[in-house]
Amino acid sequence: MDRVALRGLRIRGHHGVFERERKQGQTFVVDLAMGLDTRSAAAGDDLTKTVHYGIVAEEVAAIVGGEPVDLIETLAQRIADQCLAHDAVREVEVTVHKPEAPVTVPFDDVTITIKRSRV
């Protein structure tokens, strides 16, 4: 399986369980890798036979910048579902980073990583 990846998408969102997170918002960072077979696209140099990563980036931005959720697990699932809605995508790995999470001790990052595939 070939992989098309987007790394470091930075989007402002209003997700979290605390009122402050919902009101003020924060930057979320998304990494994703989509598994697909790119041979047909490569053979014909045909964008319609692969996944358009620019469109995927815009869709991810709309999800993260859209309706607030409590959990980054929910956010990751919504992103995975959207990626799998593209016909060419067979599987996806999504990591959502929450570097500004309300944690009371020094930390670098909080992440959730999920893998999903077509059944």
mmCIF file with all atom_site columns, C-alpha atoms in Angstrom:
data_model
loop_
_atom_site.group_PDB
_atom_site.id
_atom_site.type_symbol
_atom_site.label_atom_id
_atom_site.label_alt_id
_atom_site.label_comp_id
_atom_site.label_asym_id
_atom_site.label_entity_id
_atom_site.label_seq_id
_atom_site.pdbx_PDB_ins_code
_atom_site.Cartn_x
_atom_site.Cartn_y
_atom_site.Cartn_z
_atom_site.occupancy
_atom_site.B_iso_or_equiv
_atom_site.pdbx_formal_charge
_atom_site.auth_seq_id
_atom_site.auth_comp_id
_atom_site.auth_asym_id
_atom_site.auth_atom_id
_atom_site.pdbx_PDB_model_num
ATOM 1   C CA . MET A 1 1   ? 0.000   0.000  0.000   1.00 0.00 ? 1   MET A CA 1
ATOM 2   C CA . ASP A 1 2   ? 1.319   3.413  -0.970  1.00 0.00 ? 2   ASP A CA 1
ATOM 3   C CA . ARG A 1 3   ? 1.067   6.380  1.408   1.00 0.00 ? 3   ARG A CA 1
ATOM 4   C CA . VAL A 1 4   ? 0.110   9.995  0.830   1.00 0.00 ? 4   VAL A CA 1
ATOM 5   C CA . ALA A 1 5   ? 0.869   12.018 3.952   1.00 0.00 ? 5   ALA A CA 1
ATOM 6   C CA . LEU A 1 6   ? 0.125   15.487 5.253   1.00 0.00 ? 6   LEU A CA 1
ATOM 7   C CA . ARG A 1 7   ? 2.191   16.569 8.240   1.00 0.00 ? 7   ARG A CA 1
ATOM 8   C CA . GLY A 1 8   ? 1.885   19.555 10.521  1.00 0.00 ? 8   GLY A CA 1
ATOM 9   C CA . LEU A 1 9   ? -1.470  20.979 9.462   1.00 0.00 ? 9   LEU A CA 1
ATOM 10  C CA . ARG A 1 10  ? -2.043  23.816 11.938  1.00 0.00 ? 10  ARG A CA 1
ATOM 11  C CA . ILE A 1 11  ? -5.638  24.808 12.523  1.00 0.00 ? 11  ILE A CA 1
ATOM 12  C CA . ARG A 1 12  ? -7.325  26.862 15.220  1.00 0.00 ? 12  ARG A CA 1
ATOM 13  C CA . GLY A 1 13  ? -10.198 25.075 16.920  1.00 0.00 ? 13  GLY A CA 1
ATOM 14  C CA . HIS A 1 14  ? -12.390 25.303 20.009  1.00 0.00 ? 14  HIS A CA 1
ATOM 15  C CA . HIS A 1 15  ? -12.273 21.732 21.286  1.00 0.00 ? 15  HIS A CA 1
ATOM 16  C CA . GLY A 1 16  ? -11.979 20.547 24.858  1.00 0.00 ? 16  GLY A CA 1
ATOM 17  C CA . VAL A 1 17  ? -13.968 19.854 27.982  1.00 0.00 ? 17  VAL A CA 1
ATOM 18  C CA . PHE A 1 18  ? -13.201 23.162 29.688  1.00 0.00 ? 18  PHE A CA 1
ATOM 19  C CA . GLU A 1 19  ? -15.139 26.365 29.063  1.00 0.00 ? 19  GLU A CA 1
ATOM 20  C CA . ARG A 1 20  ? -11.895 28.303 28.521  1.00 0.00 ? 20  ARG A CA 1
ATOM 21  C CA . GLU A 1 21  ? -10.864 25.956 25.697  1.00 0.00 ? 21  GLU A CA 1
ATOM 22  C CA . ARG A 1 22  ? -14.236 26.387 24.014  1.00 0.00 ? 22  ARG A CA 1
ATOM 23  C CA . LYS A 1 23  ? -14.199 30.188 24.288  1.00 0.00 ? 23  LYS A CA 1
ATOM 24  C CA . GLN A 1 24  ? -10.547 31.027 23.613  1.00 0.00 ? 24  GLN A CA 1
ATOM 25  C CA . GLY A 1 25  ? -9.688  28.201 21.249  1.00 0.00 ? 25  GLY A CA 1
ATOM 26  C CA . GLN A 1 26  ? -6.219  26.890 20.564  1.00 0.00 ? 26  GLN A CA 1
ATOM 27  C CA . THR A 1 27  ? -4.042  25.582 17.765  1.00 0.00 ? 27  THR A CA 1
ATOM 28  C CA . PHE A 1 28  ? -4.316  21.899 16.896  1.00 0.00 ? 28  PHE A CA 1
ATOM 29  C CA . VAL A 1 29  ? -1.779  20.143 14.697  1.00 0.00 ? 29  VAL A CA 1
ATOM 30  C CA . VAL A 1 30  ? -2.816  17.228 12.487  1.00 0.00 ? 30  VAL A CA 1
ATOM 31  C CA . ASP A 1 31  ? -0.670  14.610 10.805  1.00 0.00 ? 31  ASP A CA 1
ATOM 32  C CA . LEU A 1 32  ? -2.215  12.012 8.561   1.00 0.00 ? 32  LEU A CA 1
ATOM 33  C CA . ALA A 1 33  ? -1.098  9.259  6.238   1.00 0.00 ? 33  ALA A CA 1
ATOM 34  C CA . MET A 1 34  ? -3.543  7.775  3.755   1.00 0.00 ? 34  MET A CA 1
ATOM 35  C CA . GLY A 1 35  ? -2.981  4.325  2.308   1.00 0.00 ? 35  GLY A CA 1
ATOM 36  C CA . LEU A 1 36  ? -3.921  3.781  -1.315  1.00 0.00 ? 36  LEU A CA 1
ATOM 37  C CA . ASP A 1 37  ? -2.706  2.167  -4.519  1.00 0.00 ? 37  ASP A CA 1
ATOM 38  C CA . THR A 1 38  ? -1.172  4.912  -6.668  1.00 0.00 ? 38  THR A CA 1
ATOM 39  C CA . ARG A 1 39  ? -0.054  2.741  -9.608  1.00 0.00 ? 39  ARG A CA 1
ATOM 40  C CA . SER A 1 40  ? -2.991  3.638  -11.843 1.00 0.00 ? 40  SER A CA 1
ATOM 41  C CA . ALA A 1 41  ? -2.611  7.340  -11.120 1.00 0.00 ? 41  ALA A CA 1
ATOM 42  C CA . ALA A 1 42  ? 1.129   7.201  -11.791 1.00 0.00 ? 42  ALA A CA 1
ATOM 43  C CA . ALA A 1 43  ? 0.743   5.190  -14.987 1.00 0.00 ? 43  ALA A CA 1
ATOM 44  C CA . GLY A 1 44  ? -1.669  7.713  -16.478 1.00 0.00 ? 44  GLY A CA 1
ATOM 45  C CA . ASP A 1 45  ? -0.386  10.798 -14.627 1.00 0.00 ? 45  ASP A CA 1
ATOM 46  C CA . ASP A 1 46  ? -4.035  11.182 -13.566 1.00 0.00 ? 46  ASP A CA 1
ATOM 47  C CA . LEU A 1 47  ? -5.027  13.095 -10.437 1.00 0.00 ? 47  LEU A CA 1
ATOM 48  C CA . THR A 1 48  ? -8.527  11.589 -10.522 1.00 0.00 ? 48  THR A CA 1
ATOM 49  C CA . LYS A 1 49  ? -7.069  8.156  -9.733  1.00 0.00 ? 49  LYS A CA 1
ATOM 50  C CA . THR A 1 50  ? -5.414  9.210  -6.490  1.00 0.00 ? 50  THR A CA 1
ATOM 51  C CA . VAL A 1 51  ? -6.348  11.465 -3.574  1.00 0.00 ? 51  VAL A CA 1
ATOM 52  C CA . HIS A 1 52  ? -6.073  15.231 -3.923  1.00 0.00 ? 52  HIS A CA 1
ATOM 53  C CA . TYR A 1 53  ? -4.126  16.174 -0.794  1.00 0.00 ? 53  TYR A CA 1
ATOM 54  C CA . GLY A 1 54  ? -4.996  19.852 -1.159  1.00 0.00 ? 54  GLY A CA 1
ATOM 55  C CA . ILE A 1 55  ? -8.685  19.044 -0.905  1.00 0.00 ? 55  ILE A CA 1
ATOM 56  C CA . VAL A 1 56  ? -8.042  16.719 2.047   1.00 0.00 ? 56  VAL A CA 1
ATOM 57  C CA . ALA A 1 57  ? -6.147  19.526 3.816   1.00 0.00 ? 57  ALA A CA 1
ATOM 58  C CA . GLU A 1 58  ? -9.103  21.882 3.338   1.00 0.00 ? 58  GLU A CA 1
ATOM 59  C CA . GLU A 1 59  ? -11.529 19.239 4.629   1.00 0.00 ? 59  GLU A CA 1
ATOM 60  C CA . VAL A 1 60  ? -9.396  18.632 7.722   1.00 0.00 ? 60  VAL A CA 1
ATOM 61  C CA . ALA A 1 61  ? -9.216  22.381 8.348   1.00 0.00 ? 61  ALA A CA 1
ATOM 62  C CA . ALA A 1 62  ? -13.016 22.588 8.145   1.00 0.00 ? 62  ALA A CA 1
ATOM 63  C CA . ILE A 1 63  ? -13.398 19.761 10.672  1.00 0.00 ? 63  ILE A CA 1
ATOM 64  C CA . VAL A 1 64  ? -10.875 21.145 13.167  1.00 0.00 ? 64  VAL A CA 1
ATOM 65  C CA . GLY A 1 65  ? -12.141 24.701 12.749  1.00 0.00 ? 65  GLY A CA 1
ATOM 66  C CA . GLY A 1 66  ? -15.760 23.580 12.850  1.00 0.00 ? 66  GLY A CA 1
ATOM 67  C CA . GLU A 1 67  ? -18.129 22.163 15.444  1.00 0.00 ? 67  GLU A CA 1
ATOM 68  C CA . PRO A 1 68  ? -16.444 21.820 18.841  1.00 0.00 ? 68  PRO A CA 1
ATOM 69  C CA . VAL A 1 69  ? -16.086 18.426 20.505  1.00 0.00 ? 69  VAL A CA 1
ATOM 70  C CA . ASP A 1 70  ? -14.917 17.510 23.981  1.00 0.00 ? 70  ASP A CA 1
ATOM 71  C CA . LEU A 1 71  ? -12.315 14.900 23.013  1.00 0.00 ? 71  LEU A CA 1
ATOM 72  C CA . ILE A 1 72  ? -9.453  14.884 20.540  1.00 0.00 ? 72  ILE A CA 1
ATOM 73  C CA . GLU A 1 73  ? -10.377 11.217 20.050  1.00 0.00 ? 73  GLU A CA 1
ATOM 74  C CA . THR A 1 74  ? -13.665 12.379 18.516  1.00 0.00 ? 74  THR A CA 1
ATOM 75  C CA . LEU A 1 75  ? -11.829 14.906 16.382  1.00 0.00 ? 75  LEU A CA 1
ATOM 76  C CA . ALA A 1 76  ? -9.422  12.239 15.092  1.00 0.00 ? 76  ALA A CA 1
ATOM 77  C CA . GLN A 1 77  ? -12.330 9.931  14.231  1.00 0.00 ? 77  GLN A CA 1
ATOM 78  C CA . ARG A 1 78  ? -14.098 12.655 12.255  1.00 0.00 ? 78  ARG A CA 1
ATOM 79  C CA . ILE A 1 79  ? -10.917 13.333 10.303  1.00 0.00 ? 79  ILE A CA 1
ATOM 80  C CA . ALA A 1 80  ? -10.417 9.616  9.606   1.00 0.00 ? 80  ALA A CA 1
ATOM 81  C CA . ASP A 1 81  ? -14.017 9.257  8.420   1.00 0.00 ? 81  ASP A CA 1
ATOM 82  C CA . GLN A 1 82  ? -13.588 12.177 6.017   1.00 0.00 ? 82  GLN A CA 1
ATOM 83  C CA . CYS A 1 83  ? -10.359 10.745 4.595   1.00 0.00 ? 83  CYS A CA 1
ATOM 84  C CA . LEU A 1 84  ? -12.003 7.370  4.038   1.00 0.00 ? 84  LEU A CA 1
ATOM 85  C CA . ALA A 1 85  ? -14.836 9.084  2.152   1.00 0.00 ? 85  ALA A CA 1
ATOM 86  C CA . HIS A 1 86  ? -12.385 9.495  -0.753  1.00 0.00 ? 86  HIS A CA 1
ATOM 87  C CA . ASP A 1 87  ? -12.740 6.485  -3.057  1.00 0.00 ? 87  ASP A CA 1
ATOM 88  C CA . ALA A 1 88  ? -9.019  5.908  -3.492  1.00 0.00 ? 88  ALA A CA 1
ATOM 89  C CA . VAL A 1 89  ? -8.219  5.894  0.238   1.00 0.00 ? 89  VAL A CA 1
ATOM 90  C CA . ARG A 1 90  ? -8.209  2.392  1.755   1.00 0.00 ? 90  ARG A CA 1
ATOM 91  C CA . GLU A 1 91  ? -6.768  3.209  5.169   1.00 0.00 ? 91  GLU A CA 1
ATOM 92  C CA . VAL A 1 92  ? -5.692  6.219  7.183   1.00 0.00 ? 92  VAL A CA 1
ATOM 93  C CA . GLU A 1 93  ? -3.601  6.991  10.232  1.00 0.00 ? 93  GLU A CA 1
ATOM 94  C CA . VAL A 1 94  ? -4.472  10.270 11.966  1.00 0.00 ? 94  VAL A CA 1
ATOM 95  C CA . THR A 1 95  ? -2.570  11.988 14.756  1.00 0.00 ? 95  THR A CA 1
ATOM 96  C CA . VAL A 1 96  ? -4.096  15.011 16.448  1.00 0.00 ? 96  VAL A CA 1
ATOM 97  C CA . HIS A 1 97  ? -1.701  17.094 18.535  1.00 0.00 ? 97  HIS A CA 1
ATOM 98  C CA . LYS A 1 98  ? -2.943  19.389 21.286  1.00 0.00 ? 98  LYS A CA 1
ATOM 99  C CA . PRO A 1 99  ? 0.220   21.261 22.305  1.00 0.00 ? 99  PRO A CA 1
ATOM 100 C CA . GLU A 1 100 ? -1.681  23.859 24.340  1.00 0.00 ? 100 GLU A CA 1
ATOM 101 C CA . ALA A 1 101 ? -3.667  21.322 26.394  1.00 0.00 ? 101 ALA A CA 1
ATOM 102 C CA . PRO A 1 102 ? -4.582  22.425 29.921  1.00 0.00 ? 102 PRO A CA 1
ATOM 103 C CA . VAL A 1 103 ? -2.011  20.275 31.702  1.00 0.00 ? 103 VAL A CA 1
ATOM 104 C CA . THR A 1 104 ? -0.604  21.542 34.999  1.00 0.00 ? 104 THR A CA 1
ATOM 105 C CA . VAL A 1 105 ? 2.913   20.120 34.618  1.00 0.00 ? 105 VAL A CA 1
ATOM 106 C CA . PRO A 1 106 ? 5.498   20.952 31.935  1.00 0.00 ? 106 PRO A CA 1
ATOM 107 C CA . PHE A 1 107 ? 4.933   18.958 28.728  1.00 0.00 ? 107 PHE A CA 1
ATOM 108 C CA . ASP A 1 108 ? 5.710   19.109 25.029  1.00 0.00 ? 108 ASP A CA 1
ATOM 109 C CA . ASP A 1 109 ? 2.550   17.722 23.466  1.00 0.00 ? 109 ASP A CA 1
ATOM 110 C CA . VAL A 1 110 ? -0.591  15.666 23.934  1.00 0.00 ? 110 VAL A CA 1
ATOM 111 C CA . THR A 1 111 ? -1.575  13.430 21.015  1.00 0.00 ? 111 THR A CA 1
ATOM 112 C CA . ILE A 1 112 ? -4.021  10.778 19.931  1.00 0.00 ? 112 ILE A CA 1
ATOM 113 C CA . THR A 1 113 ? -3.192  8.497  17.016  1.00 0.00 ? 113 THR A CA 1
ATOM 114 C CA . ILE A 1 114 ? -5.810  6.293  15.391  1.00 0.00 ? 114 ILE A CA 1
ATOM 115 C CA . LYS A 1 115 ? -5.716  3.913  12.425  1.00 0.00 ? 115 LYS A CA 1
ATOM 116 C CA . ARG A 1 116 ? -8.855  3.193  10.446  1.00 0.00 ? 116 ARG A CA 1
ATOM 117 C CA . SER A 1 117 ? -9.523  1.234  7.264   1.00 0.00 ? 117 SER A CA 1
ATOM 118 C CA . ARG A 1 118 ? -12.389 0.291  5.036   1.00 0.00 ? 118 ARG A CA 1
ATOM 119 C CA . VAL A 1 119 ? -14.204 -2.789 6.236   1.00 0.00 ? 119 VAL A CA 1
#
